[in-house]
mmCIF file of C-alpha atoms in Angstrom:
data_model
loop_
_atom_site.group_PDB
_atom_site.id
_atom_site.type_symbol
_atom_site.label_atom_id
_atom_site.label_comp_id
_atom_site.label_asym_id
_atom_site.label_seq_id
_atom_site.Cartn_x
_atom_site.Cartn_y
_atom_site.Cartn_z
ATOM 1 C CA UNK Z 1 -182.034 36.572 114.009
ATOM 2 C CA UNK Z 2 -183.238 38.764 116.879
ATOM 3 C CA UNK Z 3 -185.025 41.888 115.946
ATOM 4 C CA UNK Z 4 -182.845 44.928 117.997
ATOM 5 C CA UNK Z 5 -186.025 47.045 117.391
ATOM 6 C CA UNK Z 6 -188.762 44.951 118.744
ATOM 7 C CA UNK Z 7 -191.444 46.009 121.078
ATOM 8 C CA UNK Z 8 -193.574 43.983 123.767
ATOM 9 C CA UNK Z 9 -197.028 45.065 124.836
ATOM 10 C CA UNK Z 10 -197.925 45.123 127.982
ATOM 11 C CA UNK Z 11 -201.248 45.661 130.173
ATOM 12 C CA UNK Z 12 -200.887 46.332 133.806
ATOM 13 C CA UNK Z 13 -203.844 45.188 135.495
ATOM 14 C CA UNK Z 14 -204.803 46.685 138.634
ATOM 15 C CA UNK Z 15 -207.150 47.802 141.084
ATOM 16 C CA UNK Z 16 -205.351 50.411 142.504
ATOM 17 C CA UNK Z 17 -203.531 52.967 140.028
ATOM 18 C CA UNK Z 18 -200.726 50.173 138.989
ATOM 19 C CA UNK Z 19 -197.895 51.877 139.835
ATOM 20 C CA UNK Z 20 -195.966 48.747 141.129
ATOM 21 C CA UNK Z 21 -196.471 46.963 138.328
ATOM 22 C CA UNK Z 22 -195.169 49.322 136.233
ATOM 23 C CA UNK Z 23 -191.769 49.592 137.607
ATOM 24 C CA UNK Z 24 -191.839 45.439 137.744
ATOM 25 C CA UNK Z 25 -191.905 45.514 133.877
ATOM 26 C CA UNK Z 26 -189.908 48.373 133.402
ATOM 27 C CA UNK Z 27 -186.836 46.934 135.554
ATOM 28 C CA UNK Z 28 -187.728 43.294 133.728
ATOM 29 C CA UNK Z 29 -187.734 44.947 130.032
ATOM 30 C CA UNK Z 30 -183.995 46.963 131.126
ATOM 31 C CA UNK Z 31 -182.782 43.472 130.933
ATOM 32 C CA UNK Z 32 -183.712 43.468 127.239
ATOM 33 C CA UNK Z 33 -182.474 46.642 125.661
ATOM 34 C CA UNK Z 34 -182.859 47.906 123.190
ATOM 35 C CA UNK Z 35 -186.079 45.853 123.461
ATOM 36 C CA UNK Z 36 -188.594 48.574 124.502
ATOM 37 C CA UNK Z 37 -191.989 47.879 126.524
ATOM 38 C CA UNK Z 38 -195.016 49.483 125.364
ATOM 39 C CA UNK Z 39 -196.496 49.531 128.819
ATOM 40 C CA UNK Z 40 -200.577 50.212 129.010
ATOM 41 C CA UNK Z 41 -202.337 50.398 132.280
ATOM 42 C CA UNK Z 42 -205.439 49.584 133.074
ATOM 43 C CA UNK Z 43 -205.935 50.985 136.839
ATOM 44 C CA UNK Z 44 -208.711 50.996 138.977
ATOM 45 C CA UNK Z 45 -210.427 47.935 138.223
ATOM 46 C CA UNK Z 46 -213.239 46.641 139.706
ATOM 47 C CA UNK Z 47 -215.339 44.518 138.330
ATOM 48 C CA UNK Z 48 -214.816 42.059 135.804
ATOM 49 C CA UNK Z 49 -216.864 43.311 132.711
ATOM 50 C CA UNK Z 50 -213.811 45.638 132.927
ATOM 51 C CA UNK Z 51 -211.703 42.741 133.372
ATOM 52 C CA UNK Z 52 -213.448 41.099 129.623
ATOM 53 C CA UNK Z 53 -212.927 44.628 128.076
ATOM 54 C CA UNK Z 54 -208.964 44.607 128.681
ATOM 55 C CA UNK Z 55 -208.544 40.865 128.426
ATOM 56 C CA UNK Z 56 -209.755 41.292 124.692
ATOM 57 C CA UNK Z 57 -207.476 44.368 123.839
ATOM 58 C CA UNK Z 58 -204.580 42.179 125.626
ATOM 59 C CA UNK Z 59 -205.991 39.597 122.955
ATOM 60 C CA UNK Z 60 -206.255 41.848 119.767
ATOM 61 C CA UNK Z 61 -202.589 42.912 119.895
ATOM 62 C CA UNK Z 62 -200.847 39.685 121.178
ATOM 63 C CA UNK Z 63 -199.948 41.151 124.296
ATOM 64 C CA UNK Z 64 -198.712 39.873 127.960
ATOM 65 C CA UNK Z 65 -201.241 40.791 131.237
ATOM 66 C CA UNK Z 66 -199.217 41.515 134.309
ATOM 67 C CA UNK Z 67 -202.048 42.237 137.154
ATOM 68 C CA UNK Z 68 -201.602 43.389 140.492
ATOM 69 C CA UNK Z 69 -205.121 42.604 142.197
ATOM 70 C CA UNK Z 70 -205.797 42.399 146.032
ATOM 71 C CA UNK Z 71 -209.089 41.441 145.947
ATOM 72 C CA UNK Z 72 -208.951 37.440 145.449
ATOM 73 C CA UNK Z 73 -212.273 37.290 143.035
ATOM 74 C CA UNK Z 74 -210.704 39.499 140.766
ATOM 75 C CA UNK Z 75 -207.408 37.714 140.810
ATOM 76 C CA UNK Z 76 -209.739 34.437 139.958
ATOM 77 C CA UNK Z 77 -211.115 36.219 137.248
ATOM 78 C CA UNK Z 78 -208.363 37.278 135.223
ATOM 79 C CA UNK Z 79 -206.998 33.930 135.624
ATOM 80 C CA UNK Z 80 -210.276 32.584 134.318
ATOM 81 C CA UNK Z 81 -210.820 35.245 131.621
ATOM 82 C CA UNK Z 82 -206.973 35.179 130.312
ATOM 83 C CA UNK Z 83 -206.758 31.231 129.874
ATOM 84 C CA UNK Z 84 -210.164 31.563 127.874
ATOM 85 C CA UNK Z 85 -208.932 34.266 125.276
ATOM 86 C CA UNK Z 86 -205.322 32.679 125.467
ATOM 87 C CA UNK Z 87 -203.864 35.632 126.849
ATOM 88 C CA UNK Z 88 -200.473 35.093 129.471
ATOM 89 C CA UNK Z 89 -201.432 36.872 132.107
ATOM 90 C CA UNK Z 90 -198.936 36.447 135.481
ATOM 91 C CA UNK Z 91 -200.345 37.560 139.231
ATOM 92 C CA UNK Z 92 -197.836 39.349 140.776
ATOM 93 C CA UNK Z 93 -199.142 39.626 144.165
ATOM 94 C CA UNK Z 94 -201.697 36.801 144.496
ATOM 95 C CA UNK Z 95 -199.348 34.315 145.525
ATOM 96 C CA UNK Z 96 -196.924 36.191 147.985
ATOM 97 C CA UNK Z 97 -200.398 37.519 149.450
ATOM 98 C CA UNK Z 98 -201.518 33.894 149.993
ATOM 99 C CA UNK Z 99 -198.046 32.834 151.105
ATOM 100 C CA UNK Z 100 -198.476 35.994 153.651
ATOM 101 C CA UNK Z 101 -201.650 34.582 154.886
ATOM 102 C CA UNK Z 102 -200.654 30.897 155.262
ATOM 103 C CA UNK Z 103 -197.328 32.228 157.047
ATOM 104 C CA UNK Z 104 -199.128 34.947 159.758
ATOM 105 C CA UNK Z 105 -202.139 33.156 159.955
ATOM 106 C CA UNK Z 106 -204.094 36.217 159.319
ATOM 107 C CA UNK Z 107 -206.505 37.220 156.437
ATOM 108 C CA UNK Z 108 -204.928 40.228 154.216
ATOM 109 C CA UNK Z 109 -207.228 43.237 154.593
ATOM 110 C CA UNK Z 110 -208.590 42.693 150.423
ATOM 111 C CA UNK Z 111 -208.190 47.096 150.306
ATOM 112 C CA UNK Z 112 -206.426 48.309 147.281
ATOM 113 C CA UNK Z 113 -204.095 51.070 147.300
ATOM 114 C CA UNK Z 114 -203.259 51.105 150.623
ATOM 115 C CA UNK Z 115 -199.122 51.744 149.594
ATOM 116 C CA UNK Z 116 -200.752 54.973 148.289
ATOM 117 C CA UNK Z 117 -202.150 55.797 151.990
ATOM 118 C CA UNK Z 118 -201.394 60.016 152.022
ATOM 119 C CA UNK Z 119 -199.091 60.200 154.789
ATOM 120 C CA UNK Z 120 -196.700 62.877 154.631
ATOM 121 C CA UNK Z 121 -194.154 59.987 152.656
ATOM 122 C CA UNK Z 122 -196.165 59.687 149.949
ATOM 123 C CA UNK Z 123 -196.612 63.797 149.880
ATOM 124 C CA UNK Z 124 -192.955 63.639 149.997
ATOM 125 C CA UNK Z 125 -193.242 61.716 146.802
ATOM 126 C CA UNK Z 126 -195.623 63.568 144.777
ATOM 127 C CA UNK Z 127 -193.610 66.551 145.393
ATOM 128 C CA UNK Z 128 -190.350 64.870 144.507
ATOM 129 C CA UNK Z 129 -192.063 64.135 140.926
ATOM 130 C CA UNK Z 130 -192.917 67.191 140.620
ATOM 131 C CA UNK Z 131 -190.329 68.713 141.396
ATOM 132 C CA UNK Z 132 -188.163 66.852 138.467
ATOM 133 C CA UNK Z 133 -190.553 67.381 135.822
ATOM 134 C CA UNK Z 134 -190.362 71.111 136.331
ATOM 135 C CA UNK Z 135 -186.868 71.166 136.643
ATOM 136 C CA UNK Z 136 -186.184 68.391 133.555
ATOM 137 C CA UNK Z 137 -183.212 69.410 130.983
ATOM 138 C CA UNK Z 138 -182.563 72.761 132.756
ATOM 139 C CA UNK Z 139 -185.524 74.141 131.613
ATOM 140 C CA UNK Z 140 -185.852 76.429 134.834
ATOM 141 C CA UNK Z 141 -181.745 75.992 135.814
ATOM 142 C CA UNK Z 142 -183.246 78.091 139.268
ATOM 143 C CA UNK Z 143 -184.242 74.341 140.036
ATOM 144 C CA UNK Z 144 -180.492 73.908 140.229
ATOM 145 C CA UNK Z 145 -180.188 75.489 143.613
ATOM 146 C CA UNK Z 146 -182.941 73.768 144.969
ATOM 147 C CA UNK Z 147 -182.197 70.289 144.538
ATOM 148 C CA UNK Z 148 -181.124 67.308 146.308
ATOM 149 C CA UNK Z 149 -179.511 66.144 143.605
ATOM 150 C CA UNK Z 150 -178.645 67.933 139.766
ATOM 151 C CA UNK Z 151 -177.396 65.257 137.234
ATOM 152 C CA UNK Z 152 -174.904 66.651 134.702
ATOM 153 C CA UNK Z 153 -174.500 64.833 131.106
ATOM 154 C CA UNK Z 154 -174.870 64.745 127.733
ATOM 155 C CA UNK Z 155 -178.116 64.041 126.153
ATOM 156 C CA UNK Z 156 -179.239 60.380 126.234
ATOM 157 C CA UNK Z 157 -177.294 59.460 129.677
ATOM 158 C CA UNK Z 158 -180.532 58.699 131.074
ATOM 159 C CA UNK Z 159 -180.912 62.162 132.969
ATOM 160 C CA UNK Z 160 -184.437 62.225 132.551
ATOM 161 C CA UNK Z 161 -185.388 58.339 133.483
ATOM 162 C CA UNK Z 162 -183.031 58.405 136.500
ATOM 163 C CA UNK Z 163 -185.006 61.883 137.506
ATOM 164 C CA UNK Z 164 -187.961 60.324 137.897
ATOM 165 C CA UNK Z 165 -186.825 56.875 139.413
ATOM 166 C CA UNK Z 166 -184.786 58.818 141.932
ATOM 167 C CA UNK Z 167 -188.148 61.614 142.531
ATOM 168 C CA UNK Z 168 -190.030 57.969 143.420
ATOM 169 C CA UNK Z 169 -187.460 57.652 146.321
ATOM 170 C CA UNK Z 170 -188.097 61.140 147.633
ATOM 171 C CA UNK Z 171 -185.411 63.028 146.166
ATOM 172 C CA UNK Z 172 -185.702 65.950 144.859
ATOM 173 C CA UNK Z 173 -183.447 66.082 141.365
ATOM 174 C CA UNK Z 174 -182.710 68.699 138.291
ATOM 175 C CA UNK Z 175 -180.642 67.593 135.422
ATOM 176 C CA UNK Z 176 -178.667 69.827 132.990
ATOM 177 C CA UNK Z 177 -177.855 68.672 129.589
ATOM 178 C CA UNK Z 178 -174.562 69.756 128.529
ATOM 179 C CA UNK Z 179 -173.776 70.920 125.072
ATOM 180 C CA UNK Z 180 -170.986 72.055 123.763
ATOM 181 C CA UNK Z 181 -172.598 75.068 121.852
ATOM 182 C CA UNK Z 182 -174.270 76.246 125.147
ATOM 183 C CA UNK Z 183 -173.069 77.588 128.303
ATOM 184 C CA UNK Z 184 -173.797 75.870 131.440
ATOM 185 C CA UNK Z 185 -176.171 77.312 133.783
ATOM 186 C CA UNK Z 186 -173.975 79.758 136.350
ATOM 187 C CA UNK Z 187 -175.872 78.263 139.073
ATOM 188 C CA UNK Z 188 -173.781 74.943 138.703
ATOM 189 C CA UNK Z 189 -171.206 76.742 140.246
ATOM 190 C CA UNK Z 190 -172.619 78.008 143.045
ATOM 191 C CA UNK Z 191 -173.544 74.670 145.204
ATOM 192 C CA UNK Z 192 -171.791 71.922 146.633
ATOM 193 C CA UNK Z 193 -170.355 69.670 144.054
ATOM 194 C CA UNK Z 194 -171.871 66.807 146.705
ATOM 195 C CA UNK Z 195 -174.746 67.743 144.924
ATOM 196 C CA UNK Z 196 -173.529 67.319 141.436
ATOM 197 C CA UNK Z 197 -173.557 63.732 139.557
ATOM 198 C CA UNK Z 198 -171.719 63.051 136.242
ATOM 199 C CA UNK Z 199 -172.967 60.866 133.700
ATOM 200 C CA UNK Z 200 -170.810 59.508 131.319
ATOM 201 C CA UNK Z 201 -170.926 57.056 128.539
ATOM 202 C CA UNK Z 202 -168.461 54.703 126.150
ATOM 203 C CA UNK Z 203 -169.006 56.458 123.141
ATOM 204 C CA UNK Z 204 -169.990 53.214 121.012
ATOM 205 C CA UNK Z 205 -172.260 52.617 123.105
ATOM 206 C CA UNK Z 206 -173.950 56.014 122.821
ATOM 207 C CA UNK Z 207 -173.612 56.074 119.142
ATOM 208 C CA UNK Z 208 -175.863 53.524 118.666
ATOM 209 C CA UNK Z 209 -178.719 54.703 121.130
ATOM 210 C CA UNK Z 210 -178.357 58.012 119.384
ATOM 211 C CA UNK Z 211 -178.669 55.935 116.391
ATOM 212 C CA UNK Z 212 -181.745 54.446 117.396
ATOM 213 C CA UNK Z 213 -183.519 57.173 119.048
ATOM 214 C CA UNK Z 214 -183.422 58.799 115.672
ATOM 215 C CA UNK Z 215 -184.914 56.016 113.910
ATOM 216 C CA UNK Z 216 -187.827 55.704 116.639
ATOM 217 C CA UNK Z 217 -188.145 59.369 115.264
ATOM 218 C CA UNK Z 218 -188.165 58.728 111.650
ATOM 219 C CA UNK Z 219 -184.940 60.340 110.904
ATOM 220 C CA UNK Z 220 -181.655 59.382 109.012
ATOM 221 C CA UNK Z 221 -179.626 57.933 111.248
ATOM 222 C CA UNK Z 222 -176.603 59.752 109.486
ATOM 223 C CA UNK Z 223 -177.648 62.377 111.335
ATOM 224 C CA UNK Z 224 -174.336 64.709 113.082
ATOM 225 C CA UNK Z 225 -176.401 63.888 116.555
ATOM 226 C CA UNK Z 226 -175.298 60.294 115.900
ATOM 227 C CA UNK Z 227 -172.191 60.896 114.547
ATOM 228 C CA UNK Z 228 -168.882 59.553 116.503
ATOM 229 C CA UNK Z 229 -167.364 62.566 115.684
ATOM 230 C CA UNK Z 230 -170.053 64.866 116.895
ATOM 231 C CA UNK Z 231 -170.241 62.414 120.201
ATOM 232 C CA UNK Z 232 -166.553 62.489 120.660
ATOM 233 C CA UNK Z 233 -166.901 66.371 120.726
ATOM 234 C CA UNK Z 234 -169.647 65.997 123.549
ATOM 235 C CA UNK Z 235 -168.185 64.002 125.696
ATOM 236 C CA UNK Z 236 -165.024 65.762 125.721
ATOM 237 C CA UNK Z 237 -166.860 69.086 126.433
ATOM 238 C CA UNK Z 238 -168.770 67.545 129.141
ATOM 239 C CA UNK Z 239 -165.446 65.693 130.747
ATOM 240 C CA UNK Z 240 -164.190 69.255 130.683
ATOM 241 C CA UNK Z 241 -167.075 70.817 132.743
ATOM 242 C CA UNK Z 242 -167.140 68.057 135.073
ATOM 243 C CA UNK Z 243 -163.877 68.142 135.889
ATOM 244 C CA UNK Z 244 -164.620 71.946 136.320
ATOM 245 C CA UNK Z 245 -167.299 70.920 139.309
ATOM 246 C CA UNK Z 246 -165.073 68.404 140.882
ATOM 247 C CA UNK Z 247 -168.202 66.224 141.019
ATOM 248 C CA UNK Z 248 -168.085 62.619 141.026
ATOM 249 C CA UNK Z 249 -168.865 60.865 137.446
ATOM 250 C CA UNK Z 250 -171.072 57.593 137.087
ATOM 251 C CA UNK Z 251 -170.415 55.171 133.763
ATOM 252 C CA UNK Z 252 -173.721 54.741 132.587
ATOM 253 C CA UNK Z 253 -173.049 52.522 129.808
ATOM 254 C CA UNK Z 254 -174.898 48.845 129.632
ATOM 255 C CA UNK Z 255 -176.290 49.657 132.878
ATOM 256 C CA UNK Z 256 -180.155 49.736 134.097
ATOM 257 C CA UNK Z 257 -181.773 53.103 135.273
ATOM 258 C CA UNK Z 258 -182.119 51.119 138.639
ATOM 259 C CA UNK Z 259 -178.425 49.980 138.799
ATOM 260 C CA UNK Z 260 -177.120 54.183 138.313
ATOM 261 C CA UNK Z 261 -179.626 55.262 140.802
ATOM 262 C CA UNK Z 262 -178.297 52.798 143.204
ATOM 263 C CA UNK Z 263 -174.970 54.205 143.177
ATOM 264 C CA UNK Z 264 -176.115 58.011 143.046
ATOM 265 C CA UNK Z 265 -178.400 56.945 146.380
ATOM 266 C CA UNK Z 266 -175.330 55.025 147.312
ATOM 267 C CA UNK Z 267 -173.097 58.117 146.835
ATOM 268 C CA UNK Z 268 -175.566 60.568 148.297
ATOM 269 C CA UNK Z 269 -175.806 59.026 151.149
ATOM 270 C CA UNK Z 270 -171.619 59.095 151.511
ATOM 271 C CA UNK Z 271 -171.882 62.592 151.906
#
């Protein structure tokens, strides 16, 4: 019998500051939930006593290598060092890179970090991510007025996640949790509901992430946040407000951070 609460280490390996493969085992583990991915880079690497010293903490806690090295000797040595400790470790860029090569007839350029080059895109970026984690769960609701995009929902619709996937893609984004007990920000009635996403969930299906989120917290999961009743009370208070805005509403339920973003992008760019 599976284990609902099981965890899978991970090391991201890479030379630059391992943001891509990151977001390769994040979108993998979504596939898995409520499997969760303890994800633990190891960026800037350049040499391979470095290489030894992660290899063996990969070792020590039975955990998967996932390296994204440009630099082919590296690659080699990973490969080398992983199949001596009996670690998995998987290149994800070594063979496309060599397939690239073979295909253009050209030699890639061996300089890591160059998708971090800072052009003003990349500024574009950082700001976007900053942007959400000042303006995350309404703590500054001024952010509200400001934003590309402000996600409305009760708490654990994946405001915060699909924040920060959306920031990576240069948008600038707020969310607001709604609660029944507290009164939404006035501001949320003040800008084009365009602007405004829903989030909505089946409340089974919430019940039982509530359920888990308070375990991961060592609480009772009897707790009246995990409570049908208590949900059912949410999510008709938050239909309510919603329907107030006139904004359009997005099912979250059994679907990846990636997949929800998709359709906000899909919807933003509708308008």
């Amino acid at each position: 019998m599976s284990n609902s609460t099981a965890e899978v280490i991970v090391y991201v390996i890479s030379d630059a500051a391992g943001d891509t493969g990151e977001l390769v085992v994040r979108a993998a583990i979504a596939q898995f939930h409520p499997i969760n991915a303890d994800i633990r880079r190891a960026p800037f690497i350049t040499d391979e006593l470095a290489l030894l010293r992660v290899i063996g903490q990969a070792k020590q806690c039975g955990a998967i290598v996932l390296y994204t090295l440009v630099i082919p000797q590296l690659r080699d040595s990973v490969k080398k060092l992983a199949d001596e400790a009996g670690v998995v470790a998987i290149d994800l860029l070594g063979s496309f890179i060599e397939t690239l090569e073979e295909r253009t007839g050209r030699k890639s350029r061996q300089e890591p970090g160059l998708n971090h080059a800072l052009d003003e895109d990349y500024f574009r970026k950082v700001e976007a991510v900053e942007f959400a984690v000042k303006y995350d769960d309404a703590r500054d609701t001024s952010g509200v007025r400001k934003a590309d995009i402000v996600l409305v929902g009760v708490s654990r619709t994946s405001k915060t996640p699909l924040s920060m996937y959306l920031a990576h893609q240069k948008f600038k984004v707020a969310n607001v949790p709604l609660v029944p007990e507290i009164k939404p920000p006035a501001e949320l009635y003040t800008i084009p509901k365009h602007k405004i996403i829903g989030l909505t969930i089946g409340v089974p299906y919430l019940n039982i992430i509530r359920k888990e989120r308070l375990k991961a917290l060592g609480l009772p999961n009897t707790a009246p946040y995990a409570t049908t009743d208590r949900i059912e009370k949410e999510m008709a208070y938050a239909e309510d407000i919603m329907n107030q805005l006139g904004c359009v509403i997005i099912d979250v339920s059994h679907r990846a951070v990636e997949e929800t973003a998709s359709l906000i992008m899909e919807q933003v760019r509708l308008t």
